[in-house]
Short mmCIF file of C-alpha atoms in Angstrom, two decimals:
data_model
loop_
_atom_site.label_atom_id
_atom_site.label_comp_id
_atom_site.label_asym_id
_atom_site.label_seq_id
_atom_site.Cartn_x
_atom_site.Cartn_y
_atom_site.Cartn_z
CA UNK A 1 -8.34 16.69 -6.36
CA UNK A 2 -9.18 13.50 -8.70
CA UNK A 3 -7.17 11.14 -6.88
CA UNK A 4 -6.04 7.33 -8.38
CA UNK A 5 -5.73 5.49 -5.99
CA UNK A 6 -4.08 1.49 -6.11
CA UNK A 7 -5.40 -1.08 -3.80
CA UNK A 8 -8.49 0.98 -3.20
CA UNK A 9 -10.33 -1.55 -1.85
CA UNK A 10 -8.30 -3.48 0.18
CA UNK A 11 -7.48 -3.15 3.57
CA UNK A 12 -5.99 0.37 4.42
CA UNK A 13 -7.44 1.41 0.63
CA UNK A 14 -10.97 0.59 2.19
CA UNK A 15 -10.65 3.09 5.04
CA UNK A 16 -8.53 5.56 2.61
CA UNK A 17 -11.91 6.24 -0.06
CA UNK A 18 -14.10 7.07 2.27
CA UNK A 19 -11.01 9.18 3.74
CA UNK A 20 -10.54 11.35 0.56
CA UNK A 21 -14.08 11.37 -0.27
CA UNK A 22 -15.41 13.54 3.19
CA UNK A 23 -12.16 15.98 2.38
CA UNK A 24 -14.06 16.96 -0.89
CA UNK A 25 -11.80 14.14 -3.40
CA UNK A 26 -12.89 12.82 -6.26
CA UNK A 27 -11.26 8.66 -5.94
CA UNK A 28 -10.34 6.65 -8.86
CA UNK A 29 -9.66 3.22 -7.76
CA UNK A 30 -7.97 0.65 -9.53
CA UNK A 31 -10.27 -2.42 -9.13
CA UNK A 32 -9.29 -6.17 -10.09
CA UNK A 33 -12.80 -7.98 -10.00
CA UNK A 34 -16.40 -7.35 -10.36
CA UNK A 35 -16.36 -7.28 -6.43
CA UNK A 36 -14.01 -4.88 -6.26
CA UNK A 37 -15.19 -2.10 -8.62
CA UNK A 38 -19.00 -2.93 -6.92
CA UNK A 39 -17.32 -1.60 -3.59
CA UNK A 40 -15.67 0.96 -4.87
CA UNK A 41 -18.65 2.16 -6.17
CA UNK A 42 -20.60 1.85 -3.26
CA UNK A 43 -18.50 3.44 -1.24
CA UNK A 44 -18.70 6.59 -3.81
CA UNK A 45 -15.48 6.14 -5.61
CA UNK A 46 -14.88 5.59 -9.74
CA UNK A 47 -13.78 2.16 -10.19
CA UNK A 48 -11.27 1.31 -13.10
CA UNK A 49 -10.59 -2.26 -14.09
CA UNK A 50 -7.14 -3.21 -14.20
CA UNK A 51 -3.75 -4.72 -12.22
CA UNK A 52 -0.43 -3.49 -11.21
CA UNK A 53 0.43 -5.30 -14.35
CA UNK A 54 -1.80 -3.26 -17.22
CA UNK A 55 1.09 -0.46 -17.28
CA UNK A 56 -0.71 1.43 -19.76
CA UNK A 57 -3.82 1.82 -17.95
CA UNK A 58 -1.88 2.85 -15.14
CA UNK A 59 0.13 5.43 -16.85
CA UNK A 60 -3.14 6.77 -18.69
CA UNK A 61 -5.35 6.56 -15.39
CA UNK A 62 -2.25 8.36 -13.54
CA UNK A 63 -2.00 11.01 -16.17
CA UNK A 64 -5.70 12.03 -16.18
CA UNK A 65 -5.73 12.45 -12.37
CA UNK A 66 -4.45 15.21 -10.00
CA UNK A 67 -2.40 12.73 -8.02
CA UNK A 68 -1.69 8.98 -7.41
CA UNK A 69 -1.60 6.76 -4.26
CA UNK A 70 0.06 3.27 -4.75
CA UNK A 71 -1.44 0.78 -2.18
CA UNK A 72 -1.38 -1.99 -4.30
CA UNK A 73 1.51 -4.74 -3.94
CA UNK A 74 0.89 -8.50 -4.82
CA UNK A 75 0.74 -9.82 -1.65
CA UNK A 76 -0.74 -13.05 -2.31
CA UNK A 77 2.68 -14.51 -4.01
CA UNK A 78 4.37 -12.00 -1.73
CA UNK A 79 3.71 -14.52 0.83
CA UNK A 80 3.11 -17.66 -0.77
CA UNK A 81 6.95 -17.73 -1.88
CA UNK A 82 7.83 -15.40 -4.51
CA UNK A 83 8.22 -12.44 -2.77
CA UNK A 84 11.22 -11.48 -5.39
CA UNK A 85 8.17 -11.26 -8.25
CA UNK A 86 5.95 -8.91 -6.16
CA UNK A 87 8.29 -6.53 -5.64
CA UNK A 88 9.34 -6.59 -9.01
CA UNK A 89 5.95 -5.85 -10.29
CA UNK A 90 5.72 -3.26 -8.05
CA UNK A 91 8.45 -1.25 -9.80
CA UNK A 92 7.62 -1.89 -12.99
CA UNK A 93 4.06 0.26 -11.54
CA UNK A 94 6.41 2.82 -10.01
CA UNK A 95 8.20 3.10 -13.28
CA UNK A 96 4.62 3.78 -14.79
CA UNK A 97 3.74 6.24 -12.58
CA UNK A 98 6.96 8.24 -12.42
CA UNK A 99 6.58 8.78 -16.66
CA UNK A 100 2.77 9.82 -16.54
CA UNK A 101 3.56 12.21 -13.52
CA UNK A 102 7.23 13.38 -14.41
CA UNK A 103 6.90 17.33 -14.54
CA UNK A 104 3.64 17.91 -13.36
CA UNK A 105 4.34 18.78 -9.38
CA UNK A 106 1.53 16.27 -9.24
CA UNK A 107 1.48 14.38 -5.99
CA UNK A 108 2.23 10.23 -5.67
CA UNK A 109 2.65 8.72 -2.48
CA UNK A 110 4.07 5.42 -2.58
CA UNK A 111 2.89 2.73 0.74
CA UNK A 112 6.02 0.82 1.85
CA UNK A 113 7.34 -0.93 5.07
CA UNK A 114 9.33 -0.51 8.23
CA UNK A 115 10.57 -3.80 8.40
CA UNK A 116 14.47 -4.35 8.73
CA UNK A 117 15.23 -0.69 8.28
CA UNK A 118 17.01 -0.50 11.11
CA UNK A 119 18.35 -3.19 13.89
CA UNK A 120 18.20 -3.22 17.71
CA UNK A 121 17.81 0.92 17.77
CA UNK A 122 14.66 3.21 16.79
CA UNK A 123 14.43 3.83 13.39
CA UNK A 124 13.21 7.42 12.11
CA UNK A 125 12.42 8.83 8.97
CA UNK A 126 16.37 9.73 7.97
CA UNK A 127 17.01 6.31 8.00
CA UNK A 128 17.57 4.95 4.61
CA UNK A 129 17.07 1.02 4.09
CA UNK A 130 20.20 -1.80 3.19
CA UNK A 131 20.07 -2.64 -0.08
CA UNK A 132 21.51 -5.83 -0.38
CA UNK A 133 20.34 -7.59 -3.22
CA UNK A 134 17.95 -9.67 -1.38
CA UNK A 135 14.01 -9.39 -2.83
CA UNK A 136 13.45 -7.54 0.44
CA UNK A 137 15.67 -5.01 -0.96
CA UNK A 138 14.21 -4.58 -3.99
CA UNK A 139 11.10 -3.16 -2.37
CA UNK A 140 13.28 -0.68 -0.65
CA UNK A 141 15.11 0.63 -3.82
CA UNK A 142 11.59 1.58 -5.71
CA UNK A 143 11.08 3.51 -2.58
CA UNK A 144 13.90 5.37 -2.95
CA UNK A 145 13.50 5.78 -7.05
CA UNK A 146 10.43 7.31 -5.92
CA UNK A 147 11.62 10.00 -3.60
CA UNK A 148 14.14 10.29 -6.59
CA UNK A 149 11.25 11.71 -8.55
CA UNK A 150 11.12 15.08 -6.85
CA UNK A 151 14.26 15.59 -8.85
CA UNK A 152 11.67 14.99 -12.03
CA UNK A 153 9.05 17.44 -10.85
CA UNK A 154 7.05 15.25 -9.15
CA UNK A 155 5.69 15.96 -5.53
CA UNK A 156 6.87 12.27 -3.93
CA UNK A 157 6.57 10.98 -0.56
CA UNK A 158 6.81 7.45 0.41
CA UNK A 159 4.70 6.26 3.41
CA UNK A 160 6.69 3.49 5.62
CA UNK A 161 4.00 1.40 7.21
CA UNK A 162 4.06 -0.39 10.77
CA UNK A 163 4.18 -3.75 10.31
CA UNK A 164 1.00 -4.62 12.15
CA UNK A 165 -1.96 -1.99 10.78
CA UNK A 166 -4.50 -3.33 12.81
CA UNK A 167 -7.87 -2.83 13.11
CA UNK A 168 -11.56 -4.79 12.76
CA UNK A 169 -11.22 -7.05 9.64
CA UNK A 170 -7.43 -7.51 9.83
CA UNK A 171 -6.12 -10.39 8.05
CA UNK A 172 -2.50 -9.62 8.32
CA UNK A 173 0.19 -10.78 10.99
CA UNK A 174 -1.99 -10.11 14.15
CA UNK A 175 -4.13 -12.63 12.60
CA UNK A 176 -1.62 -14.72 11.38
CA UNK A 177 -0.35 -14.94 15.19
CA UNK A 178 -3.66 -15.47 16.36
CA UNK A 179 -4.48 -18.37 14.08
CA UNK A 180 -1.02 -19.80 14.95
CA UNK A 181 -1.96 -19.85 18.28
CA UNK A 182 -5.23 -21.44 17.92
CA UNK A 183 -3.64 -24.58 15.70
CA UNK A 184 -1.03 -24.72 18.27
CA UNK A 185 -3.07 -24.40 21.26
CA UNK A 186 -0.06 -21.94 22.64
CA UNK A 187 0.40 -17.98 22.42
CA UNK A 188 3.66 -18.45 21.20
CA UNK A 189 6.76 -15.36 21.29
CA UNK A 190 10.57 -16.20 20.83
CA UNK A 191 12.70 -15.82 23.60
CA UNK A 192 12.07 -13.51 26.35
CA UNK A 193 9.73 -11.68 24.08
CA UNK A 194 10.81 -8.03 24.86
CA UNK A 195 10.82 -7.59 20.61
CA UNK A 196 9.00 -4.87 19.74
CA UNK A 197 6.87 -3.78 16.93
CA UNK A 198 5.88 -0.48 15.90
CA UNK A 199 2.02 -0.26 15.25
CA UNK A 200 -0.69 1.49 13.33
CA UNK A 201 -3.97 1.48 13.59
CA UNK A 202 -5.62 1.31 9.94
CA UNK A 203 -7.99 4.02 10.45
CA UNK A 204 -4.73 6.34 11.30
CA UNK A 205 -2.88 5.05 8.71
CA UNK A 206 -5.70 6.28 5.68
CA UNK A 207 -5.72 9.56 7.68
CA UNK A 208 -1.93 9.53 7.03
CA UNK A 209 -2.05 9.05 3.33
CA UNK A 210 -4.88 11.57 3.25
CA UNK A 211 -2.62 14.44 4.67
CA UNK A 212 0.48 13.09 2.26
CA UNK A 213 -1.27 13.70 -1.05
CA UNK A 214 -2.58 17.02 0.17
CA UNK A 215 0.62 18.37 1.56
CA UNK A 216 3.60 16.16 2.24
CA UNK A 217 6.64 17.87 0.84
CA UNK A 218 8.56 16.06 -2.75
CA UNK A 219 11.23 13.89 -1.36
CA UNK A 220 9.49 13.29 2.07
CA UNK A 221 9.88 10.31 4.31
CA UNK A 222 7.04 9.50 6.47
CA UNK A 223 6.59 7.12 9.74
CA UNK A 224 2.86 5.17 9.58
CA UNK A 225 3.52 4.66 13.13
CA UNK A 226 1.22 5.37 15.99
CA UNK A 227 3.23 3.14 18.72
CA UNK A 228 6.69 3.46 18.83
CA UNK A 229 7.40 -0.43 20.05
CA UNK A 230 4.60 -3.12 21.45
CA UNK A 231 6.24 -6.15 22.82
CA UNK A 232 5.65 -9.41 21.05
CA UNK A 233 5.35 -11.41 24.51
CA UNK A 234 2.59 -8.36 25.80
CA UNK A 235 0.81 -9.40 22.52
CA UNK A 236 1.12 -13.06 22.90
CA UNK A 237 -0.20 -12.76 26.38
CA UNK A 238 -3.47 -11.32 25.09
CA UNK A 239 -4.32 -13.72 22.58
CA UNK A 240 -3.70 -16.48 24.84
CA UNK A 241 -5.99 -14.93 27.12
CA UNK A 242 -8.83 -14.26 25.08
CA UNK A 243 -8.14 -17.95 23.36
CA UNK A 244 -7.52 -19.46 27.09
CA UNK A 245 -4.24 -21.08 25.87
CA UNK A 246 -0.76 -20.40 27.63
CA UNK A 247 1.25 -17.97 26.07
CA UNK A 248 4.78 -19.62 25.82
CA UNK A 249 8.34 -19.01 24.91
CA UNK A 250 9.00 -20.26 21.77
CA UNK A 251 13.40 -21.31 21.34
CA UNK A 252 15.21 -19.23 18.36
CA UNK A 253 15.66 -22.27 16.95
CA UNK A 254 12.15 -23.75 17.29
CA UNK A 255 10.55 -20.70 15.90
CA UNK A 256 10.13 -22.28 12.35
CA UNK A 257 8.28 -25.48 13.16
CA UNK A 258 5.99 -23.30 15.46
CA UNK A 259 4.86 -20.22 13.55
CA UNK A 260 5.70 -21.08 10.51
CA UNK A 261 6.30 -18.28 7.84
CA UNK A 262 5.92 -16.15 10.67
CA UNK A 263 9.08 -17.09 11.85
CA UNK A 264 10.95 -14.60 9.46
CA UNK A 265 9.74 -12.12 11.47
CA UNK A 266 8.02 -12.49 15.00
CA UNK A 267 11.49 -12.68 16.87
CA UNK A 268 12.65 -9.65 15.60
CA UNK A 269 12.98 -6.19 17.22
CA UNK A 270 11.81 -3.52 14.93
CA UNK A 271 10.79 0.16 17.08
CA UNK A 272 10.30 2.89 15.16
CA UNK A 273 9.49 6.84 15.79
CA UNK A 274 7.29 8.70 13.47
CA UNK A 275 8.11 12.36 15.43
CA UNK A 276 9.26 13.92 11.87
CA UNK A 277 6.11 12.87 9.93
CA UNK A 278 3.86 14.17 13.31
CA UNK A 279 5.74 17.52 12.99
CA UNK A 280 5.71 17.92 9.28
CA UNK A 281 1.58 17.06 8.69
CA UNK A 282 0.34 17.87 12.31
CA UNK A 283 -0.89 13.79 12.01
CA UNK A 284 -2.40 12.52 15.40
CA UNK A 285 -3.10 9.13 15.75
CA UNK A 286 -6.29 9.10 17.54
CA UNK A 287 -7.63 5.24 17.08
CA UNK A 288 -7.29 2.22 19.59
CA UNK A 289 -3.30 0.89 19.90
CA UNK A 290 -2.68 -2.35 19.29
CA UNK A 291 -3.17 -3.88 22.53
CA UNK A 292 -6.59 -1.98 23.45
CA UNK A 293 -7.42 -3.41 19.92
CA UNK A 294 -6.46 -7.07 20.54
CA UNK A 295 -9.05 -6.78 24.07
CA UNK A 296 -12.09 -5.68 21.58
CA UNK A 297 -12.07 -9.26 20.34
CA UNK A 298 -12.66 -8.92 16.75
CA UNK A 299 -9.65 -10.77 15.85
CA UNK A 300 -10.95 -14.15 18.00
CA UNK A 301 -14.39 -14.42 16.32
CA UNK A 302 -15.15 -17.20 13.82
CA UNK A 303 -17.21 -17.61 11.04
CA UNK A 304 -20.10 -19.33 13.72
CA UNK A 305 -18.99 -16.47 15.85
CA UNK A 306 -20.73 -14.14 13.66
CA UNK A 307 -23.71 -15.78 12.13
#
């Protein structure tokens, strides 16, 4: 298949080319920079130069392909306050997509997130998010206009991601964590720590994606999850090992001044199952868990580190 691909060279979209490529795909990824479409091309892929925002290149790229992955999703205002505009982007991209693709049992497989789908129970793949208006929410109502477009011909799946996808090069919230702890000189956790998250490694997650656009079912809900739950105060303990700091409990009500922006999120208790999407695309995580990954190191090197 020609496959368009958003995102395709950032993190899991790195790991996802090369992915599609050994299967026998053709990759078209959307690139923002110079840099971008360079890496794409080294890596053996078609760059096109664009953003979420040029609709009509995406609707034109989309059309002219076999099928459509959507990595892409502003994350730098995301998480620099204006989390409401990302996600409203985003849809405005879905929207795009869903006309170029609408009766063509073409393939798109949306990436979206685990977080608050469910509270202090396992979530699975039936579980459909609360929309309440918030910008969180707004995220989780493109996902479900996209599984709305199997009603439209379309073969849609949307893949929920872990909210840690870890791996070598991770600059997401196991970084975050471990750069909190270094400016803090404290492995910090909330509470007792017994929080879980679910987990992915990246690696796994590509694979994932991979097996969606080949085969996942229209309308399908799948689990990027490779661990179930990893507690927050097992990861602390790690990176206050590796950075010799104590790992601490960090009060509810402390949690701001301490980690920050992390504090939206590091005290909460998030498990989640991905048995359905195991059963449904025979996908086998095979790649380090989170912990194993935390001992390799990677994520406590600096820049002098590696010179």
């Amino acid at each position: 298949m020609r496959i368009f691909v958003t995102g395709a060279s950032g993190w899991i979209g790195s790991a996802l080319v090369p992915e599609l490529i050994d299967a026998g795909h053709q990759v078209v990824g959307l690139a923002r920079s110079e840099a971008s479409s360079a890496a794409l091309v080294a890596a053996g892929a078609e760059p096109v130069r664009g953003t979420v925002d040029d609709l009509d290149l995406l609707r034109d790229t989309a059309a002219a392909s076999d099928g459509v992955i959507h990595l892409a999703f502003k994350h730098d205002i995301a998480f620099s306050g204006d989390f409401k505009g990302a996600a409203e982007a985003d849809r405005r991209a879905v929207d795009a997509f869903g006309a170029a693709l609408a009766g063509s049992d073409r393939p798109f497989v949306l990436a979206s997130g685990l977080v608050g789908l469910a509270s202090g129970r396992t979530a699975t793949e039936q579980d459909k998010p609360t929309v309440d208006g918030s910008p969180l929410s707004i995220r989780a109502t493109t996902a479900q206009e996209v599984l709305s477009f199997a009603g439209r011909g379309v073969r849609s799946s949307v893949v929920r991601l872990s909210p840690t996808c870890h791996g070598d090069g991770d600059n997401g919230f196991m970084a975050a964590l471990v750069a909190t702890a270094r400016a803090k000189s404290a492995s910090g956790y909330v509470g007792d720590g017994a929080n879980r998250w679910p987990a992915v490694h990246r690696l796994d997650a590509a694979h994932l994606f991979r097996l969606a656009v080949e085969r996942a079912p229209a309308g399908s809900v799948l689990h990027g999850v490779a661990e179930e739950g990893v507690a927050i105060r097992d990861v602390a303990e790690v990176i206050g090992r590796h950075l010799d700091v104590p790992a601490v409990s960090v009060a509810p009500e402390d949690a701001a001044e301490h980690f920050g922006w992390l504090a939206a999120f590091v005290g909460h208790d998030f498990p989640a199952s991905s048995t359905l999407t195991r059963e449904l695309l025979d996908w086998k995580p095979t790649h380090p868990g989170l912990l194993e990954d935390l001992e390799k190191g990677h994520y406590f090197q600096t820049p002098a580190d590696v010179e």
